[in-house]
Short mmCIF file of C-alpha atoms in Angstrom, two decimals:
data_model
loop_
_atom_site.label_atom_id
_atom_site.label_comp_id
_atom_site.label_asym_id
_atom_site.label_seq_id
_atom_site.Cartn_x
_atom_site.Cartn_y
_atom_site.Cartn_z
CA MET A 1 -19.28 30.67 -32.24
CA PRO A 2 -17.32 27.41 -31.89
CA ALA A 3 -14.43 26.99 -34.30
CA GLU A 4 -15.03 24.82 -37.37
CA LEU A 5 -12.39 22.44 -38.68
CA SER A 6 -12.02 22.77 -42.44
CA ARG A 7 -12.71 19.56 -44.34
CA GLU A 8 -9.79 20.48 -46.59
CA ILE A 9 -7.37 19.53 -43.79
CA PRO A 10 -6.13 15.94 -44.29
CA PHE A 11 -5.16 13.44 -41.61
CA VAL A 12 -2.44 10.82 -41.34
CA LEU A 13 -3.45 8.43 -38.57
CA LEU A 14 -0.53 6.42 -37.22
CA ALA A 15 -2.43 3.57 -35.64
CA SER A 16 -1.87 1.29 -32.68
CA ALA A 17 -3.35 -1.64 -34.62
CA VAL A 18 -3.63 -2.93 -38.16
CA TRP A 19 -6.60 -2.18 -40.37
CA ASP A 20 -7.47 -5.80 -41.16
CA THR A 21 -8.95 -6.98 -37.89
CA THR A 22 -12.32 -8.46 -37.03
CA ASN A 23 -12.86 -6.05 -34.14
CA PRO A 24 -12.17 -2.36 -34.80
CA VAL A 25 -10.70 -0.19 -32.06
CA ASN A 26 -10.31 3.56 -31.56
CA ALA A 27 -7.99 4.01 -34.52
CA HIS A 28 -10.46 2.46 -36.98
CA GLN A 29 -13.40 4.45 -35.69
CA ILE A 30 -11.54 7.77 -35.79
CA ALA A 31 -10.26 7.13 -39.32
CA ARG A 32 -13.66 6.06 -40.70
CA ARG A 33 -15.54 8.88 -39.07
CA LEU A 34 -13.08 11.61 -40.04
CA ALA A 35 -13.27 10.32 -43.62
CA GLY A 36 -17.06 10.32 -43.36
CA ALA A 37 -16.90 13.97 -42.26
CA GLY A 38 -15.11 14.82 -45.50
CA HIS A 39 -11.42 14.73 -44.53
CA ARG A 40 -8.94 12.72 -46.58
CA VAL A 41 -7.37 10.17 -44.25
CA LEU A 42 -4.35 7.89 -44.55
CA PHE A 43 -4.48 5.10 -41.96
CA VAL A 44 -1.00 3.67 -41.28
CA ASP A 45 -0.79 0.18 -39.80
CA SER A 46 1.23 -0.18 -36.61
CA SER A 47 4.52 -2.06 -36.85
CA GLY A 48 3.99 -3.32 -33.29
CA LEU A 49 5.92 -2.80 -30.06
CA ARG A 50 7.35 -6.24 -29.40
CA ALA A 51 9.59 -8.52 -31.40
CA PRO A 52 7.70 -11.43 -32.99
CA ALA A 53 7.93 -14.89 -31.47
CA PHE A 54 8.67 -17.19 -34.39
CA GLY A 55 7.32 -20.11 -32.41
CA SER A 56 3.92 -18.40 -32.39
CA ALA A 57 1.59 -19.35 -35.24
CA HIS A 58 -0.19 -16.02 -34.81
CA ASP A 59 3.04 -14.03 -35.16
CA ARG A 60 4.08 -16.03 -38.22
CA ARG A 61 0.72 -15.27 -39.87
CA ARG A 62 1.10 -11.63 -38.93
CA ILE A 63 4.50 -11.42 -40.65
CA LEU A 64 3.24 -13.11 -43.82
CA ASN A 65 0.16 -10.90 -43.96
CA ARG A 66 2.27 -7.79 -43.48
CA LEU A 67 4.57 -8.81 -46.34
CA ALA A 68 1.61 -9.39 -48.65
CA ARG A 69 -0.07 -6.08 -47.77
CA GLY A 70 3.14 -4.04 -47.76
CA LEU A 71 4.17 -5.05 -51.25
CA GLY A 72 0.96 -3.59 -52.66
CA GLY A 73 1.39 -0.05 -51.32
CA ALA A 74 -1.46 2.04 -49.93
CA ARG A 75 -4.95 0.86 -50.86
CA PRO A 76 -8.34 2.58 -50.77
CA VAL A 77 -10.84 1.02 -48.34
CA ALA A 78 -13.60 3.68 -48.37
CA ALA A 79 -14.32 7.15 -49.71
CA ASN A 80 -11.54 9.52 -48.54
CA LEU A 81 -9.79 6.67 -46.71
CA ASP A 82 -6.61 4.80 -47.71
CA VAL A 83 -4.63 2.25 -45.70
CA LEU A 84 -0.85 1.86 -45.74
CA SER A 85 0.92 -1.22 -44.36
CA PRO A 86 4.60 -0.18 -44.38
CA LEU A 87 7.22 -2.87 -44.81
CA THR A 88 9.25 -2.37 -41.66
CA LEU A 89 10.99 -4.43 -39.04
CA PRO A 90 9.08 -4.84 -35.79
CA ALA A 91 9.81 -1.89 -33.53
CA GLY A 92 10.53 -4.18 -30.61
CA TRP A 93 13.80 -5.53 -32.03
CA PRO A 94 17.04 -4.24 -30.47
CA GLU A 95 19.35 -1.59 -31.89
CA PRO A 96 20.39 -0.94 -34.60
CA LEU A 97 17.38 -2.75 -36.11
CA ARG A 98 15.03 -0.64 -34.01
CA SER A 99 16.25 2.65 -35.48
CA LEU A 100 16.25 1.14 -38.96
CA SER A 101 12.64 0.09 -38.47
CA GLN A 102 11.60 3.59 -37.44
CA SER A 103 13.42 5.13 -40.41
CA LEU A 104 11.74 2.74 -42.86
CA TYR A 105 8.36 3.47 -41.27
CA ALA A 106 8.83 7.26 -41.55
CA ALA A 107 10.04 7.06 -45.15
CA ALA A 108 7.14 4.84 -46.24
CA LEU A 109 4.39 6.98 -44.78
CA THR A 110 6.02 10.23 -46.00
CA ARG A 111 6.11 8.86 -49.57
CA ALA A 112 2.51 7.68 -49.34
CA ALA A 113 1.27 11.00 -47.96
CA ARG A 114 3.14 12.95 -50.65
CA ALA A 115 1.80 10.69 -53.42
CA ARG A 116 -1.76 11.44 -52.26
CA GLY A 117 -1.24 15.18 -51.96
CA LEU A 118 -1.74 15.16 -48.20
CA GLU A 119 0.20 18.34 -47.55
CA ARG A 120 0.68 19.49 -43.98
CA PRO A 121 -1.77 16.99 -42.50
CA ILE A 122 -2.80 16.66 -38.91
CA ALA A 123 -0.67 13.77 -37.68
CA TRP A 124 -2.63 11.65 -35.21
CA ALA A 125 -0.19 9.29 -33.46
CA MET A 126 -1.33 6.49 -31.16
CA LEU A 127 2.04 5.05 -30.11
CA PRO A 128 4.90 6.95 -28.45
CA THR A 129 7.34 5.42 -30.96
CA GLN A 130 5.69 7.30 -33.86
CA ARG A 131 6.94 10.77 -32.99
CA ALA A 132 9.78 11.00 -35.53
CA ALA A 133 7.63 9.59 -38.34
CA ALA A 134 4.83 12.02 -37.52
CA ARG A 135 7.21 15.00 -37.50
CA ALA A 136 8.64 13.91 -40.86
CA LEU A 137 5.23 14.74 -42.35
CA ARG A 138 5.70 18.43 -41.41
CA PRO A 139 2.23 18.38 -39.82
CA ARG A 140 0.23 21.44 -38.92
CA LEU A 141 -0.54 19.61 -35.63
CA LEU A 142 0.98 16.57 -33.96
CA VAL A 143 -1.61 14.87 -31.77
CA TYR A 144 -0.66 12.07 -29.40
CA HIS A 145 -3.63 9.90 -28.45
CA ALA A 146 -2.58 7.48 -25.70
CA VAL A 147 -5.05 4.61 -25.32
CA ASP A 148 -2.86 2.31 -23.20
CA ASP A 149 0.06 2.25 -20.81
CA TYR A 150 2.20 0.65 -23.50
CA ALA A 151 5.24 0.12 -21.30
CA ALA A 152 3.09 -2.09 -19.04
CA ASN A 153 2.25 -4.45 -21.92
CA PRO A 154 3.96 -7.85 -21.82
CA GLY A 155 6.97 -8.65 -23.95
CA VAL A 156 8.04 -5.04 -24.61
CA ASP A 157 11.15 -3.02 -23.76
CA SER A 158 9.58 -0.95 -20.97
CA ALA A 159 12.53 1.38 -20.38
CA TRP A 160 12.75 2.25 -24.08
CA LEU A 161 9.00 2.89 -24.31
CA ARG A 162 9.03 5.13 -21.25
CA ALA A 163 11.81 7.18 -22.84
CA GLU A 164 9.91 7.37 -26.14
CA GLU A 165 6.78 8.42 -24.28
CA ARG A 166 8.61 11.26 -22.51
CA GLU A 167 9.86 12.58 -25.86
CA MET A 168 6.39 12.34 -27.40
CA LEU A 169 4.82 14.16 -24.46
CA ALA A 170 7.38 16.94 -24.76
CA ASP A 171 6.95 17.32 -28.52
CA ALA A 172 3.24 16.81 -29.30
CA ASP A 173 0.98 19.82 -29.81
CA LEU A 174 -1.99 18.09 -28.17
CA VAL A 175 -2.10 15.02 -25.93
CA PHE A 176 -5.24 12.97 -25.28
CA ALA A 177 -5.54 10.07 -22.83
CA ALA A 178 -8.23 7.41 -23.08
CA SER A 179 -8.82 6.84 -19.36
CA PRO A 180 -8.74 8.88 -16.14
CA SER A 181 -5.89 6.90 -14.55
CA LEU A 182 -3.80 7.08 -17.73
CA CYS A 183 -4.49 10.81 -17.94
CA GLU A 184 -3.38 11.26 -14.33
CA ARG A 185 -0.12 9.38 -14.94
CA LEU A 186 0.71 11.33 -18.11
CA ARG A 187 0.02 14.62 -16.33
CA GLU A 188 3.02 13.90 -14.13
CA GLU A 189 5.09 14.61 -17.26
CA ARG A 190 2.82 17.16 -18.97
CA ARG A 191 0.14 19.10 -17.14
CA ASP A 192 -2.15 19.88 -20.11
CA VAL A 193 -2.96 16.25 -21.07
CA GLU A 194 -6.68 16.09 -21.90
CA LEU A 195 -9.04 13.25 -21.07
CA LEU A 196 -10.66 11.71 -24.16
CA ALA A 197 -12.30 8.67 -22.59
CA ASN A 198 -13.09 5.65 -24.72
CA VAL A 199 -16.52 5.41 -26.31
CA ALA A 200 -18.30 2.72 -28.35
CA ASP A 201 -20.13 2.17 -31.61
CA VAL A 202 -23.46 2.59 -29.86
CA GLU A 203 -25.37 2.64 -33.16
CA LEU A 204 -24.16 -0.86 -34.02
CA PHE A 205 -24.56 -2.49 -30.61
CA SER A 206 -27.96 -0.92 -29.94
CA ARG A 207 -29.40 -3.26 -32.58
CA ALA A 208 -29.36 -5.94 -29.89
CA VAL A 209 -32.09 -3.89 -28.17
CA THR A 210 -33.92 -1.97 -30.89
CA ALA A 211 -34.07 -4.74 -33.50
CA PRO A 212 -32.96 -8.01 -31.88
CA PRO A 213 -31.62 -10.36 -34.56
CA PRO A 214 -32.63 -14.05 -34.58
CA GLU A 215 -30.84 -16.25 -32.09
CA PRO A 216 -27.58 -17.59 -33.60
CA ALA A 217 -27.50 -21.36 -33.96
CA GLU A 218 -24.44 -21.74 -31.72
CA LEU A 219 -26.34 -20.13 -28.84
CA ALA A 220 -29.67 -21.84 -29.42
CA LYS A 221 -28.28 -25.13 -28.13
CA LEU A 222 -27.17 -23.54 -24.85
CA PRO A 223 -29.64 -23.11 -21.99
CA ARG A 224 -30.15 -19.79 -20.21
CA PRO A 225 -28.86 -17.89 -18.32
CA ARG A 226 -25.80 -17.03 -20.40
CA ALA A 227 -22.85 -14.93 -19.26
CA VAL A 228 -20.75 -13.56 -22.12
CA TYR A 229 -17.25 -12.14 -22.52
CA VAL A 230 -16.11 -10.47 -25.76
CA GLY A 231 -12.44 -9.69 -26.31
CA ASN A 232 -8.90 -10.98 -26.30
CA LEU A 233 -8.46 -14.04 -24.08
CA ALA A 234 -4.87 -13.25 -23.14
CA ALA A 235 -3.21 -14.45 -19.94
CA TYR A 236 -1.77 -11.01 -19.14
CA ARG A 237 -5.27 -9.52 -18.74
CA PHE A 238 -7.98 -12.22 -18.64
CA ASP A 239 -8.49 -14.17 -15.39
CA PHE A 240 -8.78 -17.77 -16.65
CA GLU A 241 -8.55 -19.21 -13.15
CA LEU A 242 -11.36 -17.03 -11.83
CA LEU A 243 -13.72 -17.96 -14.64
CA ARG A 244 -12.98 -21.66 -14.30
CA ALA A 245 -13.81 -21.52 -10.59
CA ALA A 246 -17.02 -19.62 -11.36
CA ALA A 247 -18.02 -22.15 -14.01
CA ARG A 248 -17.64 -24.91 -11.44
CA ALA A 249 -19.57 -23.02 -8.77
CA LEU A 250 -22.44 -22.01 -11.08
CA ARG A 251 -23.26 -24.98 -13.27
CA ARG A 252 -26.64 -23.45 -14.12
CA VAL A 253 -24.88 -20.58 -15.92
CA GLN A 254 -23.53 -21.00 -19.44
CA PHE A 255 -20.29 -19.04 -20.00
CA VAL A 256 -19.85 -17.88 -23.60
CA LEU A 257 -16.39 -16.57 -24.62
CA ILE A 258 -15.99 -14.68 -27.89
CA GLY A 259 -12.56 -13.66 -29.17
CA PRO A 260 -9.05 -14.89 -29.97
CA VAL A 261 -6.96 -16.77 -27.42
CA GLY A 262 -3.62 -15.22 -26.45
CA LEU A 263 -3.43 -12.35 -28.95
CA GLY A 264 -0.31 -10.30 -28.16
CA ASP A 265 0.55 -12.53 -25.23
CA PRO A 266 4.19 -13.69 -25.06
CA ARG A 267 3.10 -16.43 -22.67
CA ALA A 268 1.14 -19.23 -24.31
CA PRO A 269 -2.21 -19.43 -22.46
CA GLU A 270 -3.35 -22.56 -24.26
CA SER A 271 -3.21 -24.75 -21.14
CA ALA A 272 -5.35 -22.30 -19.14
CA ALA A 273 -7.75 -21.93 -22.05
CA ASP A 274 -7.94 -25.71 -22.52
CA ALA A 275 -8.68 -26.23 -18.83
CA LEU A 276 -11.45 -23.64 -18.99
CA ALA A 277 -12.89 -25.10 -22.20
CA ALA A 278 -13.08 -28.52 -20.55
CA GLU A 279 -15.81 -27.27 -18.22
CA PRO A 280 -19.19 -28.45 -19.55
CA ASN A 281 -20.84 -25.04 -19.18
CA VAL A 282 -18.10 -23.08 -21.00
CA THR A 283 -18.24 -22.45 -24.76
CA PHE A 284 -15.48 -20.80 -26.80
CA LEU A 285 -16.87 -19.28 -30.01
CA GLY A 286 -13.57 -17.84 -31.26
CA PRO A 287 -13.16 -14.39 -32.85
CA ARG A 288 -16.20 -12.97 -34.63
CA PRO A 289 -16.57 -9.89 -36.87
CA GLN A 290 -17.94 -6.95 -34.95
CA ALA A 291 -21.06 -6.87 -37.13
CA GLU A 292 -22.06 -10.28 -35.72
CA LEU A 293 -21.73 -9.29 -32.06
CA PRO A 294 -25.15 -7.60 -31.56
CA ALA A 295 -26.91 -10.85 -32.51
CA LEU A 296 -24.83 -12.79 -29.99
CA LEU A 297 -25.20 -10.25 -27.19
CA ALA A 298 -28.94 -9.94 -27.75
CA HIS A 299 -29.35 -13.55 -26.62
CA CYS A 300 -27.15 -13.42 -23.52
CA ASP A 301 -28.12 -12.29 -20.03
CA VAL A 302 -25.06 -10.69 -18.42
CA ALA A 303 -21.71 -9.42 -19.71
CA LEU A 304 -18.36 -10.03 -18.03
CA LEU A 305 -15.10 -8.13 -17.55
CA PRO A 306 -13.12 -10.71 -15.54
CA LEU A 307 -9.82 -8.87 -15.76
CA LEU A 308 -6.67 -9.29 -13.73
CA GLU A 309 -5.54 -6.27 -11.74
CA ASN A 310 -2.12 -5.13 -12.94
CA ALA A 311 -0.39 -2.08 -14.44
CA HIS A 312 -1.89 -2.81 -17.85
CA THR A 313 -5.54 -3.14 -16.76
CA ILE A 314 -5.41 -0.32 -14.21
CA SER A 315 -4.74 2.12 -17.07
CA CYS A 316 -7.30 0.74 -19.50
CA MET A 317 -10.86 1.84 -20.20
CA PRO A 318 -12.36 -1.17 -22.01
CA LEU A 319 -14.27 -0.28 -25.17
CA LYS A 320 -16.52 -3.24 -24.51
CA LEU A 321 -17.93 -1.57 -21.39
CA TRP A 322 -20.15 0.76 -23.43
CA GLU A 323 -20.68 -1.89 -26.10
CA TYR A 324 -22.14 -4.20 -23.47
CA LEU A 325 -24.43 -1.48 -22.12
CA ALA A 326 -25.48 -0.44 -25.62
CA ALA A 327 -26.54 -4.06 -26.14
CA GLY A 328 -28.66 -3.78 -22.99
CA LEU A 329 -26.63 -6.11 -20.80
CA PRO A 330 -25.76 -5.70 -17.11
CA ILE A 331 -22.03 -5.93 -16.46
CA VAL A 332 -19.97 -7.73 -13.83
CA SER A 333 -16.46 -6.32 -13.74
CA ARG A 334 -13.29 -6.29 -11.70
CA ASP A 335 -13.21 -3.18 -9.51
CA LEU A 336 -10.70 -1.13 -11.51
CA PRO A 337 -10.16 2.62 -10.94
CA ASN A 338 -11.46 3.77 -14.32
CA LEU A 339 -14.78 1.94 -13.88
CA ARG A 340 -15.75 3.38 -10.51
CA GLY A 341 -18.64 5.79 -10.44
CA LEU A 342 -19.60 5.36 -14.11
CA CYS A 343 -23.02 3.83 -13.41
CA ASP A 344 -24.84 2.38 -10.40
CA GLU A 345 -24.65 -1.33 -9.61
CA HIS A 346 -27.83 -2.08 -11.53
CA ALA A 347 -25.80 -1.44 -14.69
CA ILE A 348 -22.22 -2.21 -13.64
CA ARG A 349 -21.60 -4.40 -10.60
CA LEU A 350 -17.96 -4.38 -9.45
CA TYR A 351 -16.21 -7.10 -7.46
CA GLY A 352 -13.08 -6.36 -5.47
CA ASP A 353 -11.45 -9.78 -5.21
CA PRO A 354 -11.99 -13.20 -6.82
CA ALA A 355 -14.27 -14.33 -3.98
CA GLY A 356 -16.70 -11.55 -4.88
CA PHE A 357 -17.14 -12.57 -8.52
CA VAL A 358 -19.74 -15.34 -8.13
CA PRO A 359 -22.00 -13.34 -5.73
CA ALA A 360 -21.80 -10.31 -8.06
CA LEU A 361 -22.72 -12.49 -11.04
CA GLU A 362 -25.68 -14.04 -9.24
CA LYS A 363 -26.98 -10.62 -8.14
CA SER A 364 -26.71 -9.27 -11.70
CA LEU A 365 -28.63 -12.25 -13.09
CA ASP A 366 -31.40 -11.77 -10.53
CA ASP A 367 -31.55 -7.95 -10.68
CA GLN A 368 -34.52 -6.73 -12.73
CA SER A 369 -34.20 -3.05 -11.72
CA LEU A 370 -33.17 -1.96 -15.20
CA GLY A 371 -34.33 -3.25 -18.56
CA ARG A 372 -32.27 -3.51 -21.74
CA ALA A 373 -33.67 -0.25 -23.12
CA GLU A 374 -32.69 1.63 -19.96
CA ARG A 375 -29.13 0.33 -20.12
CA LEU A 376 -28.94 1.38 -23.78
CA GLU A 377 -29.92 4.90 -22.73
CA LEU A 378 -26.99 4.96 -20.29
CA ALA A 379 -24.67 4.16 -23.22
CA ARG A 380 -26.03 6.72 -25.68
CA ALA A 381 -23.93 9.57 -24.28
CA HIS A 382 -20.79 7.52 -24.95
CA GLY A 383 -20.96 7.08 -28.73
CA TRP A 384 -18.77 8.11 -31.64
CA PRO A 385 -20.85 10.84 -33.36
CA GLY A 386 -20.55 13.13 -30.34
CA ARG A 387 -16.92 12.21 -29.80
CA ILE A 388 -15.85 12.98 -33.40
CA ALA A 389 -17.66 16.33 -33.24
CA GLN A 390 -15.77 17.07 -30.01
CA ILE A 391 -12.44 16.09 -31.58
CA ARG A 392 -13.00 18.27 -34.64
CA ARG A 393 -13.94 21.27 -32.49
CA ARG A 394 -10.86 20.83 -30.30
CA LEU A 395 -8.54 20.55 -33.30
CA ALA A 396 -10.07 23.68 -34.83
CA GLU A 397 -9.45 25.55 -31.58
CA ALA A 398 -5.84 24.38 -31.48
CA LEU A 399 -5.24 25.48 -35.06
CA ARG A 400 -6.84 28.87 -34.47
#
């Protein structure tokens, strides 16, 4: 019989993001679903990997929000689930502030875990810089869940992060990687890294197919067909130039962009975003809560992943891939290693260079080989219920 993970075992999840965000990522899903399975969970906000840019309005808001949340201590957000926003210095600052930041982070989460009676938890760390804090909890297991090649992110100290990653790989009891290429790279340091590929909230996004909501007012004024992108519009990953050229070449297509501009980007992409927004068939809707996305996707015709090809994107496995398919949309994406062979071109059409984007988009708009319901079926095997069950079984095996 497969091993069963006792619900009495608590978790401290050291996240790669903060709890208060409009669009949840892996860390939020794992925390919510472990809590829903009966485990007590403490979600610990990330302190970040880069030093803040005080000229950035976003970074200034982030600092003020962190101060406000940190002064209040841990707070309950759901049954079995508390969130801690430790008051620390950003991890990206130089020494000795960097070590001070890590010490403050470890002390804060240790106090919070002790106050909640979370004895010998499973420590689930999502950043390589969290190793010392996780070990301070005296965990029964230290799990490292790598969802990104963090040293390839812009504005970070790459050499320091590579060193931290090597220490985490040497120390963790289990290591999961969120994409095949990331798994392959980490296996150069540790052979038993396990692939735990990204999945999506299929239940939520399937509403675009199974119970299509009314057309949102901001879309109703736009003619069809509509090509949509959901996510961070940051210059280190999003190809602004490509999309602007496509908007000019395909005036009959309305391009709908949903998400913040420049989040986590040390370069200000406002000029590129402004140039793109000036095109008459491009509409920026800004960031939207995840619960609103099925209604928006239900009334679009094709989904886009117009990513740049660099060290950051080569390692990523975009969550939105399965979200798009769960919403029944065909996908046009940059030909990145982790996306090859996932589905045939009737579901995911890849383009190899910028010149191939417009033809791929036109083919996807004209292709009627698959309907929305069929694309949803392709996504169903990549949802969170099965993934959480897999995680709990694997942890039980490791403990046994």
